[in-house]
mmCIF file of C-alpha atoms and ligand atoms in Angstrom:
data_model
loop_
_atom_site.group_PDB
_atom_site.id
_atom_site.type_symbol
_atom_site.label_atom_id
_atom_site.label_comp_id
_atom_site.label_asym_id
_atom_site.label_seq_id
_atom_site.Cartn_x
_atom_site.Cartn_y
_atom_site.Cartn_z
ATOM 1 C CA MET A 14 138.657 119.091 136.562
ATOM 2 C CA LEU A 15 140.953 122.105 136.670
ATOM 3 C CA GLY A 16 143.509 123.030 139.287
ATOM 4 C CA PRO A 17 147.182 122.661 140.153
ATOM 5 C CA PRO A 18 148.967 119.333 140.597
ATOM 6 C CA GLY A 19 148.139 117.774 143.963
ATOM 7 C CA VAL A 20 144.897 119.658 144.535
ATOM 8 C CA GLY A 21 142.802 116.470 144.312
ATOM 9 C CA LYS A 22 141.526 116.460 140.716
ATOM 10 C CA GLY A 23 142.012 112.705 140.362
ATOM 11 C CA THR A 24 140.497 111.799 143.725
ATOM 12 C CA GLN A 25 137.477 114.088 143.380
ATOM 13 C CA GLY A 26 137.087 113.418 139.659
ATOM 14 C CA ARG A 27 137.046 109.674 140.247
ATOM 15 C CA ARG A 28 134.278 110.061 142.791
ATOM 16 C CA LEU A 29 132.226 112.338 140.607
ATOM 17 C CA ALA A 30 132.612 109.990 137.642
ATOM 18 C CA THR A 31 131.539 106.979 139.732
ATOM 19 C CA ASP A 32 128.471 108.850 141.039
ATOM 20 C CA ARG A 33 127.445 109.784 137.517
ATOM 21 C CA GLY A 34 128.225 106.374 136.019
ATOM 22 C CA TRP A 35 130.740 107.979 133.653
ATOM 23 C CA PRO A 36 134.382 107.130 132.989
ATOM 24 C CA LEU A 37 137.112 109.265 134.508
ATOM 25 C CA ILE A 38 139.499 110.143 131.706
ATOM 26 C CA SER A 39 142.843 111.010 133.237
ATOM 27 C CA THR A 40 145.410 111.951 130.604
ATOM 28 C CA GLY A 41 148.259 111.628 133.133
ATOM 29 C CA GLU A 42 147.143 108.079 133.882
ATOM 30 C CA VAL A 43 146.903 107.193 130.176
ATOM 31 C CA LEU A 44 150.444 108.513 129.697
ATOM 32 C CA ARG A 45 151.827 106.676 132.739
ATOM 33 C CA GLU A 46 150.326 103.440 131.424
ATOM 34 C CA ALA A 47 151.897 104.067 128.004
ATOM 35 C CA VAL A 48 155.270 104.688 129.678
ATOM 36 C CA ALA A 49 154.943 101.479 131.708
ATOM 37 C CA ARG A 50 154.097 99.475 128.580
ATOM 38 C CA GLY A 51 156.824 101.133 126.492
ATOM 39 C CA THR A 52 154.474 102.054 123.634
ATOM 40 C CA PRO A 53 155.573 104.731 121.089
ATOM 41 C CA LEU A 54 153.481 107.281 123.022
ATOM 42 C CA GLY A 55 155.180 106.198 126.252
ATOM 43 C CA VAL A 56 158.636 106.502 124.743
ATOM 44 C CA GLN A 57 157.798 110.027 123.548
ATOM 45 C CA ALA A 58 156.240 111.095 126.871
ATOM 46 C CA ARG A 59 158.623 109.565 129.409
ATOM 47 C CA GLN A 60 161.325 112.225 129.581
ATOM 48 C CA ILE A 61 158.900 115.105 129.165
ATOM 49 C CA MET A 62 156.910 113.869 132.163
ATOM 50 C CA ALA A 63 160.007 113.210 134.260
ATOM 51 C CA ALA A 64 161.034 116.830 133.659
ATOM 52 C CA GLY A 65 157.607 118.126 134.729
ATOM 53 C CA GLN A 66 156.963 119.554 131.247
ATOM 54 C CA LEU A 67 153.909 119.140 129.022
ATOM 55 C CA VAL A 68 153.501 116.576 126.245
ATOM 56 C CA PRO A 69 152.807 118.374 122.893
ATOM 57 C CA ASP A 70 149.264 119.605 122.336
ATOM 58 C CA ASP A 71 148.688 117.680 119.091
ATOM 59 C CA VAL A 72 149.553 114.373 120.793
ATOM 60 C CA MET A 73 147.252 115.080 123.729
ATOM 61 C CA ILE A 74 144.395 116.335 121.563
ATOM 62 C CA GLY A 75 144.562 113.205 119.401
ATOM 63 C CA LEU A 76 144.556 111.010 122.474
ATOM 64 C CA VAL A 77 141.520 112.737 124.013
ATOM 65 C CA ARG A 78 139.657 112.824 120.705
ATOM 66 C CA GLU A 79 139.956 109.050 120.467
ATOM 67 C CA ARG A 80 139.279 108.269 124.131
ATOM 68 C CA THR A 81 136.183 110.477 124.418
ATOM 69 C CA ALA A 82 134.687 108.853 121.310
ATOM 70 C CA ALA A 83 134.681 105.391 122.964
ATOM 71 C CA THR A 84 131.248 103.935 123.705
ATOM 72 C CA ASP A 85 131.681 104.080 127.503
ATOM 73 C CA ALA A 86 131.957 107.873 127.217
ATOM 74 C CA ALA A 87 128.786 108.330 125.165
ATOM 75 C CA ALA A 88 126.641 109.528 128.103
ATOM 76 C CA GLY A 89 129.330 111.811 129.547
ATOM 77 C CA PHE A 90 132.780 111.805 131.124
ATOM 78 C CA VAL A 91 134.950 113.582 133.641
ATOM 79 C CA LEU A 92 138.281 114.867 132.345
ATOM 80 C CA ASP A 93 141.222 115.021 134.735
ATOM 81 C CA GLY A 94 144.438 116.658 133.517
ATOM 82 C CA PHE A 95 143.009 117.867 130.203
ATOM 83 C CA PRO A 96 142.832 120.554 128.924
ATOM 84 C CA ARG A 97 146.097 121.982 130.226
ATOM 85 C CA THR A 98 146.724 124.689 127.618
ATOM 86 C CA LEU A 99 144.557 127.139 125.716
ATOM 87 C CA PRO A 100 144.966 125.260 122.387
ATOM 88 C CA GLN A 101 143.818 122.071 124.160
ATOM 89 C CA ALA A 102 140.744 123.867 125.578
ATOM 90 C CA GLU A 103 139.859 125.236 122.150
ATOM 91 C CA ALA A 104 140.364 121.835 120.528
ATOM 92 C CA LEU A 105 138.133 120.237 123.176
ATOM 93 C CA ASP A 106 135.343 122.709 122.451
ATOM 94 C CA ALA A 107 135.726 122.094 118.728
ATOM 95 C CA MET A 108 135.700 118.298 118.984
ATOM 96 C CA LEU A 109 132.655 118.331 121.282
ATOM 97 C CA ALA A 110 130.842 120.792 118.999
ATOM 98 C CA GLU A 111 131.381 118.371 116.094
ATOM 99 C CA ARG A 112 129.499 115.798 118.179
ATOM 100 C CA GLY A 113 126.792 118.239 119.284
ATOM 101 C CA ARG A 114 128.148 118.292 122.844
ATOM 102 C CA THR A 115 129.642 120.925 125.160
ATOM 103 C CA VAL A 116 131.712 121.152 128.316
ATOM 104 C CA ASP A 117 129.015 121.486 131.018
ATOM 105 C CA VAL A 118 131.300 122.907 133.633
ATOM 106 C CA ALA A 119 134.967 123.466 134.439
ATOM 107 C CA LEU A 120 135.452 122.640 138.112
ATOM 108 C CA ALA A 121 138.526 124.409 139.465
ATOM 109 C CA LEU A 122 139.891 123.119 142.757
ATOM 110 C CA THR A 123 142.099 125.560 144.659
ATOM 111 C CA ALA A 124 144.701 125.242 147.449
ATOM 112 C CA PRO A 125 147.770 127.180 148.663
ATOM 113 C CA GLU A 126 151.027 126.181 146.960
ATOM 114 C CA GLU A 127 152.839 124.995 150.098
ATOM 115 C CA GLU A 128 149.926 122.673 150.827
ATOM 116 C CA LEU A 129 150.270 121.227 147.307
ATOM 117 C CA VAL A 130 153.991 120.545 147.748
ATOM 118 C CA ARG A 131 153.282 118.862 151.094
ATOM 119 C CA ARG A 132 150.525 116.720 149.616
ATOM 120 C CA LEU A 133 152.448 115.701 146.494
ATOM 121 C CA SER A 134 155.501 114.666 148.519
ATOM 122 C CA ALA A 135 153.313 112.380 150.637
ATOM 123 C CA ARG A 136 151.303 111.036 147.702
ATOM 124 C CA ARG A 137 151.359 107.334 146.874
ATOM 125 C CA GLU A 138 149.265 105.254 144.513
ATOM 126 C CA CYS A 139 148.295 101.643 143.990
ATOM 127 C CA PRO A 140 149.964 100.307 140.835
ATOM 128 C CA VAL A 141 146.987 97.974 140.254
ATOM 129 C CA CYS A 142 143.893 100.189 140.671
ATOM 130 C CA GLN A 143 145.528 103.662 140.688
ATOM 131 C CA ARG A 144 143.746 104.495 143.935
ATOM 132 C CA ALA A 145 145.400 107.535 145.501
ATOM 133 C CA TYR A 146 146.675 107.622 149.070
ATOM 134 C CA ASN A 147 148.401 110.260 151.142
ATOM 135 C CA LEU A 148 150.737 109.149 153.910
ATOM 136 C CA VAL A 149 149.651 112.135 156.016
ATOM 137 C CA SER A 150 145.969 112.737 155.321
ATOM 138 C CA ALA A 151 144.628 109.557 153.689
ATOM 139 C CA ALA A 152 146.914 106.730 154.763
ATOM 140 C CA PRO A 153 146.192 103.115 153.799
ATOM 141 C CA ARG A 154 145.070 100.728 156.555
ATOM 142 C CA VAL A 155 148.387 98.861 156.361
ATOM 143 C CA THR A 156 151.559 100.911 155.797
ATOM 144 C CA ASP A 157 152.490 101.124 152.096
ATOM 145 C CA ARG A 158 149.780 98.645 150.982
ATOM 146 C CA CYS A 159 146.611 99.324 148.972
ATOM 147 C CA ASP A 160 143.471 98.602 151.028
ATOM 148 C CA ASP A 161 142.049 96.674 148.074
ATOM 149 C CA HIS A 162 145.274 95.057 146.826
ATOM 150 C CA PRO A 163 147.317 94.271 149.944
ATOM 151 C CA ASP A 164 149.742 92.056 147.996
ATOM 152 C CA VAL A 165 151.336 94.946 146.140
ATOM 153 C CA ALA A 166 153.336 97.851 147.542
ATOM 154 C CA LEU A 167 152.139 101.421 146.944
ATOM 155 C CA ILE A 168 154.370 103.466 144.669
ATOM 156 C CA GLN A 169 155.471 107.080 144.465
ATOM 157 C CA ARG A 170 155.156 108.714 141.058
ATOM 158 C CA ALA A 171 158.506 109.527 139.450
ATOM 159 C CA ASP A 172 157.444 113.162 139.044
ATOM 160 C CA ASP A 173 156.444 113.608 142.707
ATOM 161 C CA GLU A 174 159.944 114.596 143.832
ATOM 162 C CA GLU A 175 160.293 118.129 145.152
ATOM 163 C CA ALA A 176 162.322 119.662 142.281
ATOM 164 C CA THR A 177 159.905 118.217 139.696
ATOM 165 C CA ILE A 178 156.919 119.277 141.793
ATOM 166 C CA ARG A 179 158.164 122.896 141.735
ATOM 167 C CA LYS A 180 158.637 122.694 137.961
ATOM 168 C CA ARG A 181 155.130 121.277 137.469
ATOM 169 C CA LEU A 182 153.662 124.105 139.554
ATOM 170 C CA GLU A 183 155.566 126.642 137.451
ATOM 171 C CA VAL A 184 154.280 125.060 134.227
ATOM 172 C CA TYR A 185 150.781 125.036 135.731
ATOM 173 C CA ARG A 186 150.907 128.772 136.520
ATOM 174 C CA ALA A 187 152.219 129.680 133.068
ATOM 175 C CA GLN A 188 150.154 127.369 130.852
ATOM 176 C CA THR A 189 147.123 126.017 132.682
ATOM 177 C CA LEU A 190 145.990 128.764 135.073
ATOM 178 C CA PRO A 191 144.935 130.992 132.113
ATOM 179 C CA LEU A 192 142.255 128.378 131.346
ATOM 180 C CA GLU A 193 140.323 129.574 134.376
ATOM 181 C CA ASP A 194 139.796 132.919 132.624
ATOM 182 C CA TYR A 195 138.843 131.086 129.445
ATOM 183 C CA TYR A 196 136.042 129.188 131.200
ATOM 184 C CA ARG A 197 135.139 132.096 133.499
ATOM 185 C CA SER A 198 134.514 134.385 130.539
ATOM 186 C CA GLN A 199 132.117 131.769 129.158
ATOM 187 C CA GLY A 200 130.324 131.427 132.504
ATOM 188 C CA ARG A 201 131.383 127.787 132.830
ATOM 189 C CA LEU A 202 133.893 128.060 135.694
ATOM 190 C CA VAL A 203 133.000 126.791 139.161
ATOM 191 C CA GLU A 204 135.666 127.295 141.836
ATOM 192 C CA VAL A 205 135.782 124.955 144.825
ATOM 193 C CA PRO A 206 138.298 125.152 147.700
ATOM 194 C CA GLY A 207 140.277 121.892 147.678
ATOM 195 C CA THR A 208 141.427 122.154 151.289
ATOM 196 C CA GLY A 209 140.098 119.898 154.056
ATOM 197 C CA GLY A 210 139.264 116.202 154.016
ATOM 198 C CA THR A 211 138.235 114.466 150.798
ATOM 199 C CA ASP A 212 134.607 114.076 151.976
ATOM 200 C CA VAL A 213 134.346 117.765 152.848
ATOM 201 C CA VAL A 214 135.739 118.775 149.454
ATOM 202 C CA TYR A 215 133.431 116.377 147.632
ATOM 203 C CA ASP A 216 130.348 117.756 149.441
ATOM 204 C CA ARG A 217 131.395 121.270 148.439
ATOM 205 C CA LEU A 218 131.960 120.167 144.880
ATOM 206 C CA ARG A 219 128.554 118.502 144.609
ATOM 207 C CA GLN A 220 126.794 121.526 146.023
ATOM 208 C CA ALA A 221 128.610 123.858 143.656
ATOM 209 C CA LEU A 222 127.867 121.560 140.741
ATOM 210 C CA GLY A 223 124.216 121.183 141.719
ATOM 211 C CA ALA A 224 123.821 124.958 141.681
ATOM 212 C CA VAL A 225 125.069 125.093 138.086
ATOM 213 C CA VAL A 226 123.826 121.951 136.351
ATOM 214 C CA GLY A 227 120.929 121.084 138.676
ATOM 215 C CA GLY A 228 119.626 117.564 138.211
ATOM 216 C CA ARG A 229 121.526 117.012 134.984
HETATM 217 P P1 AMP B 19 149.011 114.446 135.877
HETATM 218 O O1 AMP B 19 148.844 113.036 136.314
HETATM 219 O O2 AMP B 19 147.738 115.072 135.373
HETATM 220 O O3 AMP B 19 149.688 115.308 136.921
HETATM 221 O O4 AMP B 19 149.988 114.422 134.609
HETATM 222 C C1 AMP B 19 151.315 113.957 134.725
HETATM 223 C C2 AMP B 19 152.154 114.464 133.568
HETATM 224 O O5 AMP B 19 151.626 113.980 132.333
HETATM 225 C C3 AMP B 19 152.185 115.990 133.406
HETATM 226 O O6 AMP B 19 153.138 116.610 134.242
HETATM 227 C C4 AMP B 19 152.522 116.114 131.922
HETATM 228 O O7 AMP B 19 153.897 115.867 131.684
HETATM 229 C C5 AMP B 19 151.738 114.960 131.308
HETATM 230 N N1 AMP B 19 150.363 115.373 130.915
HETATM 231 C C6 AMP B 19 149.189 114.935 131.433
HETATM 232 N N2 AMP B 19 148.142 115.516 130.853
HETATM 233 C C7 AMP B 19 148.652 116.366 129.931
HETATM 234 C C8 AMP B 19 148.079 117.294 129.005
HETATM 235 N N3 AMP B 19 146.741 117.461 128.912
HETATM 236 N N4 AMP B 19 148.919 118.004 128.214
HETATM 237 C C9 AMP B 19 150.258 117.846 128.287
HETATM 238 N N5 AMP B 19 150.865 117.018 129.136
HETATM 239 C C10 AMP B 19 150.074 116.281 129.963
#
């Protein structure tokens, strides 16, 4: 899943992964868990993430190499938040080639920047199941409570404050947007507008995907 922060990569990726029976591998989520547990990776990543910057490529590549080799990912997986730089994209191709696999498709979700800032500011997540909510467009049934875990309060990510959001968008434009050209030049890029309700976007995504990978 490619696209700027807040465009819906996690929400749409989770749905796609569930439909396919594959794991969703979200590098941001892996890092947030490591931060919460205070592991060496978490200690290294905490301040970088809080500043809206990127964790070093070698760390991220190692993490994805290990995670994608797990048995639950043998049939396929959806990546959310990786690759984010050209070296990461090249490393992904290389590690998959070693295993006789390829990236089927790079799905790029798009949305205007002001919409992203609005969405990210209203974004909340369940600390138990990581389900994403939006106080404006996808509110929980009960204010500030996960529909599936009503005993715990929803939380706002530390990096979803406006100044950090702007920084993350800047980093996205400089480092991640060029990946669209990388996949486009290989004929693997599929662009899907990420605006509208989550069901509408998912229908679009499935149609676009169906046109490229068919029944696969
Ligand atoms: P996300 O949940 O995808 O928005 O990621 C949250 C933060 O985790 C990012 O702003 C980065 O600091 C870090 N991060 C996640 N994935 C990567 C990656 N592939 N490369 C570098 N940093 C990452």
